[in-house]
PDB file of C-alpha atoms in Angstrom:
ATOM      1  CA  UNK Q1333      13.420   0.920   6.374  1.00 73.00           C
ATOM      2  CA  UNK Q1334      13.885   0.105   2.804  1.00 81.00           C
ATOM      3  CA  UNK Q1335      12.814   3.227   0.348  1.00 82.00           C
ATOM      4  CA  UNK Q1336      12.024   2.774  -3.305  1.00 82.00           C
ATOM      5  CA  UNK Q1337      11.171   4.770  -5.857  1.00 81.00           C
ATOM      6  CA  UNK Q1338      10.832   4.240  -9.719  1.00 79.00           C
ATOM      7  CA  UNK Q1339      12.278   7.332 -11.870  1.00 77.00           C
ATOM      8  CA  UNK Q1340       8.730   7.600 -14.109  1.00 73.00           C
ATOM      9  CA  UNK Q1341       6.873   8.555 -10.888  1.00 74.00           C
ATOM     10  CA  UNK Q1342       5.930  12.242 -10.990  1.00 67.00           C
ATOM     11  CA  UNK Q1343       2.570  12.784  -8.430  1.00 56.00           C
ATOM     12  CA  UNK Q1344       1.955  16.499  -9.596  1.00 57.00           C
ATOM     13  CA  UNK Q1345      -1.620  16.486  -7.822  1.00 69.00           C
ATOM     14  CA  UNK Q1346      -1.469  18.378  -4.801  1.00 75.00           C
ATOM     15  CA  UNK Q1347      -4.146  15.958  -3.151  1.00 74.00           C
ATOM     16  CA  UNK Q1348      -3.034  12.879  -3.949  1.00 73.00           C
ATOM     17  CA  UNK Q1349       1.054  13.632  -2.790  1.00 76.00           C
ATOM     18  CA  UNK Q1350      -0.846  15.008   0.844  1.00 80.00           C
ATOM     19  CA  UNK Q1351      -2.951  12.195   0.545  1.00 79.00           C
ATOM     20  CA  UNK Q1352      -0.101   9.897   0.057  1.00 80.00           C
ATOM     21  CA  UNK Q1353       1.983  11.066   2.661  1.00 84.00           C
ATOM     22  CA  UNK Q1354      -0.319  11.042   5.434  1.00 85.00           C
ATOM     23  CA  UNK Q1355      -1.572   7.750   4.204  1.00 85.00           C
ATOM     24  CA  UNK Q1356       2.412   5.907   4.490  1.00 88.00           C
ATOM     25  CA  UNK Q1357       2.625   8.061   7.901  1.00 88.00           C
ATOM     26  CA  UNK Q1358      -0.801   6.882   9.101  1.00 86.00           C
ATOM     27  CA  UNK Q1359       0.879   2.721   7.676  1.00 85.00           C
ATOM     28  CA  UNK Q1360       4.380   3.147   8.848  1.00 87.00           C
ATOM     29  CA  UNK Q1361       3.259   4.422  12.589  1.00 85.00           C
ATOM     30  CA  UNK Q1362       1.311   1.495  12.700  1.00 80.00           C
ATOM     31  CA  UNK Q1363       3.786  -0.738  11.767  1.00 83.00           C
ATOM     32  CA  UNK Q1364       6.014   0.570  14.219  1.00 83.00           C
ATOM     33  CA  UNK Q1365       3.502   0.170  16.732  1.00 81.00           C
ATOM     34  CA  UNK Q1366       1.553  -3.254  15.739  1.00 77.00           C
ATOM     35  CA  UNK Q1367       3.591  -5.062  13.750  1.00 76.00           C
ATOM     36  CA  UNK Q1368       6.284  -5.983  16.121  1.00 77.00           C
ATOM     37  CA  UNK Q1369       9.121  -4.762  14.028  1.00 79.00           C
ATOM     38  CA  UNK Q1370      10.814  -1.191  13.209  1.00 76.00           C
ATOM     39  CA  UNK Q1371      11.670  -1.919   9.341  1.00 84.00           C
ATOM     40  CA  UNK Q1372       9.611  -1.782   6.823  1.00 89.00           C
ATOM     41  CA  UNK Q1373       9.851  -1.119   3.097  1.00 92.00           C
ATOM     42  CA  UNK Q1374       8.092   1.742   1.160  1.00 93.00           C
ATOM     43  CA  UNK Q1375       8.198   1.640  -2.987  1.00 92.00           C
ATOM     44  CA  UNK Q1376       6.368   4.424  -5.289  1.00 89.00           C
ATOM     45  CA  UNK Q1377       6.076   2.771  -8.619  1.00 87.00           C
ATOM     46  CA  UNK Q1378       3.843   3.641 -11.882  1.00 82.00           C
ATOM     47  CA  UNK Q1379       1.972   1.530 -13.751  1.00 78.00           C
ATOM     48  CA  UNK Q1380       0.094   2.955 -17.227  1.00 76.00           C
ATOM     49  CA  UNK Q1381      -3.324   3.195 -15.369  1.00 78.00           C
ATOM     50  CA  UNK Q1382      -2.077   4.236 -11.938  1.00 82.00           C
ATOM     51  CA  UNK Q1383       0.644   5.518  -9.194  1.00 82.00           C
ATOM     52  CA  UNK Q1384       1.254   2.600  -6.248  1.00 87.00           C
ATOM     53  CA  UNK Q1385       2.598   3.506  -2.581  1.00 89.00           C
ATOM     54  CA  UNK Q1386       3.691   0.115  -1.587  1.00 92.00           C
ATOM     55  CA  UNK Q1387       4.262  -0.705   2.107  1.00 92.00           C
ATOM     56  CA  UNK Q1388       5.294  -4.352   3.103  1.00 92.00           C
ATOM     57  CA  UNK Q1389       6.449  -6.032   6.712  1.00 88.00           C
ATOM     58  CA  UNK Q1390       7.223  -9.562   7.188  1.00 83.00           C
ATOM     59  CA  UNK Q1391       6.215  -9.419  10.772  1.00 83.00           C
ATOM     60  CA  UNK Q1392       2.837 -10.085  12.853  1.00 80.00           C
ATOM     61  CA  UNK Q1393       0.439  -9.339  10.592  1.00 79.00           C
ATOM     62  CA  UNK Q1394      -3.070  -9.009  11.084  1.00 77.00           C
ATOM     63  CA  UNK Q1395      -6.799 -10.037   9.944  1.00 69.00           C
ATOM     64  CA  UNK Q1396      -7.380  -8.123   6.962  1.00 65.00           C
ATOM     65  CA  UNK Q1397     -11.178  -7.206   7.813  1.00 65.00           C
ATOM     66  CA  UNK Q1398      -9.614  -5.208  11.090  1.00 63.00           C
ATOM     67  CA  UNK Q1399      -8.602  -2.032   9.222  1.00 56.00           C
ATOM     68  CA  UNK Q1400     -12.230  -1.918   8.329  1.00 53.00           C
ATOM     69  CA  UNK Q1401     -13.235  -0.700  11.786  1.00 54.00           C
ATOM     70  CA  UNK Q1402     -13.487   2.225  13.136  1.00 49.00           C
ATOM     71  CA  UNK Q1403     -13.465   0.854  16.541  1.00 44.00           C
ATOM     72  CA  UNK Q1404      -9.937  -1.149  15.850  1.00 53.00           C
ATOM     73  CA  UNK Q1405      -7.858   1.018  13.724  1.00 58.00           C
ATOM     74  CA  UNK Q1406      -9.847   5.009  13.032  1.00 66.00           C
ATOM     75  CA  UNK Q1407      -5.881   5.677  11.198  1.00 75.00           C
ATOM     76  CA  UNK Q1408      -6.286   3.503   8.443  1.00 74.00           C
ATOM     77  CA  UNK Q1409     -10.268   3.449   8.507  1.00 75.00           C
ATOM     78  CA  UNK Q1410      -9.881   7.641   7.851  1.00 79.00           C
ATOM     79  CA  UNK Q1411      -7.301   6.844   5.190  1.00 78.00           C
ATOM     80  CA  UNK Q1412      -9.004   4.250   3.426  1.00 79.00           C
ATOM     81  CA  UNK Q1413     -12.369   7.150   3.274  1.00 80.00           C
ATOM     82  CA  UNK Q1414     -10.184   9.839   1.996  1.00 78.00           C
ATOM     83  CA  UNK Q1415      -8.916   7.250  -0.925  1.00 77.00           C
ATOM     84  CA  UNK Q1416     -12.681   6.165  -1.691  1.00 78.00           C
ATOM     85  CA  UNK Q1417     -13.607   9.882  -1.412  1.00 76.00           C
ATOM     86  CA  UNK Q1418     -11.351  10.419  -3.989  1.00 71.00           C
ATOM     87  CA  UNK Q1419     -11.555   7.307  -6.264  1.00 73.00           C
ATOM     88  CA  UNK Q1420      -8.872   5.942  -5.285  1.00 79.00           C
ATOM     89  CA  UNK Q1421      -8.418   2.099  -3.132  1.00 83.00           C
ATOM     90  CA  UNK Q1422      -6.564   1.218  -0.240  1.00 83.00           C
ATOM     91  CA  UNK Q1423      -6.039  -2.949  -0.962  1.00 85.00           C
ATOM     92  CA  UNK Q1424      -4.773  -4.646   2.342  1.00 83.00           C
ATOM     93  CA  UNK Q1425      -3.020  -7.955   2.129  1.00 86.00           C
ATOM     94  CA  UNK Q1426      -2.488  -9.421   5.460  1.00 85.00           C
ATOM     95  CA  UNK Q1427      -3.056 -12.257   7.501  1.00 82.00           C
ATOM     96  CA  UNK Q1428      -1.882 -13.449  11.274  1.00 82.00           C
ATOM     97  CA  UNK Q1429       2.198 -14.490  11.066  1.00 81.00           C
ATOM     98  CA  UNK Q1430       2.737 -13.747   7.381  1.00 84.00           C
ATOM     99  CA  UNK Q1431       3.296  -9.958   6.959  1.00 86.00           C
ATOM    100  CA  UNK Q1432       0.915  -6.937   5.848  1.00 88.00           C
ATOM    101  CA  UNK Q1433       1.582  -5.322   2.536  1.00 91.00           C
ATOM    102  CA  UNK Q1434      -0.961  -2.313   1.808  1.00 89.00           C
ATOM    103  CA  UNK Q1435      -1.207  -0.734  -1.146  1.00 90.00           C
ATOM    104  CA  UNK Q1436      -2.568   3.002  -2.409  1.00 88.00           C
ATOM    105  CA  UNK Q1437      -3.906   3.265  -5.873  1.00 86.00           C
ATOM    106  CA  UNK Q1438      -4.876   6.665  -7.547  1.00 80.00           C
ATOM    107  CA  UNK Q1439      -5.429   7.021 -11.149  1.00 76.00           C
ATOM    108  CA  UNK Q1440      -2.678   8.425 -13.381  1.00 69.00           C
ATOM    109  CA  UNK Q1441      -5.481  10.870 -15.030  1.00 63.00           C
ATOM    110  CA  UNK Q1442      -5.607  12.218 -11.312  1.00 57.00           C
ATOM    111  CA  UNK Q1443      -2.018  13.058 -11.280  1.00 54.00           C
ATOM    112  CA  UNK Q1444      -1.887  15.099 -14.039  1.00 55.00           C
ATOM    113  CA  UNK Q1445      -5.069  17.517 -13.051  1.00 54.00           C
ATOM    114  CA  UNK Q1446      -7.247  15.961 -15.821  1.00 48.00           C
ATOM    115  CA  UNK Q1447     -10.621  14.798 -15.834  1.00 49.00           C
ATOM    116  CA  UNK Q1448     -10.952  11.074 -16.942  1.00 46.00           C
ATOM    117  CA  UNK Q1449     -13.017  11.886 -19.765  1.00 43.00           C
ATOM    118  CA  UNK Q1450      -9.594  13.723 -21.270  1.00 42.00           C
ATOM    119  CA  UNK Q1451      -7.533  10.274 -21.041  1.00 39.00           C
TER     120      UNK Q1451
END
């Protein structure tokens, strides 16, 4: 597993650091266990509207509309609520033979505590 991390990228929201790290366990153990590979990489970057958890395989892959379900996948179906819940987006790129890479977006105004009125 590949880990990257840009130096600008300071999550000091409680929520969305638990929220991130359950969200690349919740991705990573199903890589592990759909994908058909054990390596995947992980980058945190920073953009000026936002903080990005990247996850990316080049393995299986996967109908994207199948993380939608709770029936098929209730791990990345409870993630992808909490993100909503919060304003934030899960975006799943994937399709069968080419690879999955998932991304979670939260707004930079949520990492510093402030309301978005204050940005």
């Amino acid at each position: 597993m590949a880990i990257e991390v840009s130096p600008d990228v300071e999550p000091v929201s409680e929520t969305v650091r638990t929220l991130a790290f359950q969200g690349v366990g919740e991705i990573l153990f199903n890589t592990v266990k759909h994908a058909g590979t054990d390596s995947a990489r992980v980058r945190l970057a920073r953009s000026d509207s936002e903080l990005q958890v990247i996850i990316e395989d080049a393995c299986n892959g996967f109908h994207p509309q199948w993380y939608g379900s709770k029936i098929n996948g209730f791990g990345l179906f409870s993630v992808k609520r909490r993100l909503q819940e919060l304003g934030d987006a899960l975006e799943v790129v994937s399709s069968p033979g080419s690879g999955t890479r998932m991304t979670l977006k939260a707004p930079i105004w949520k990492l510093a505590g402030l309301k978005a009125a204050e940005m």
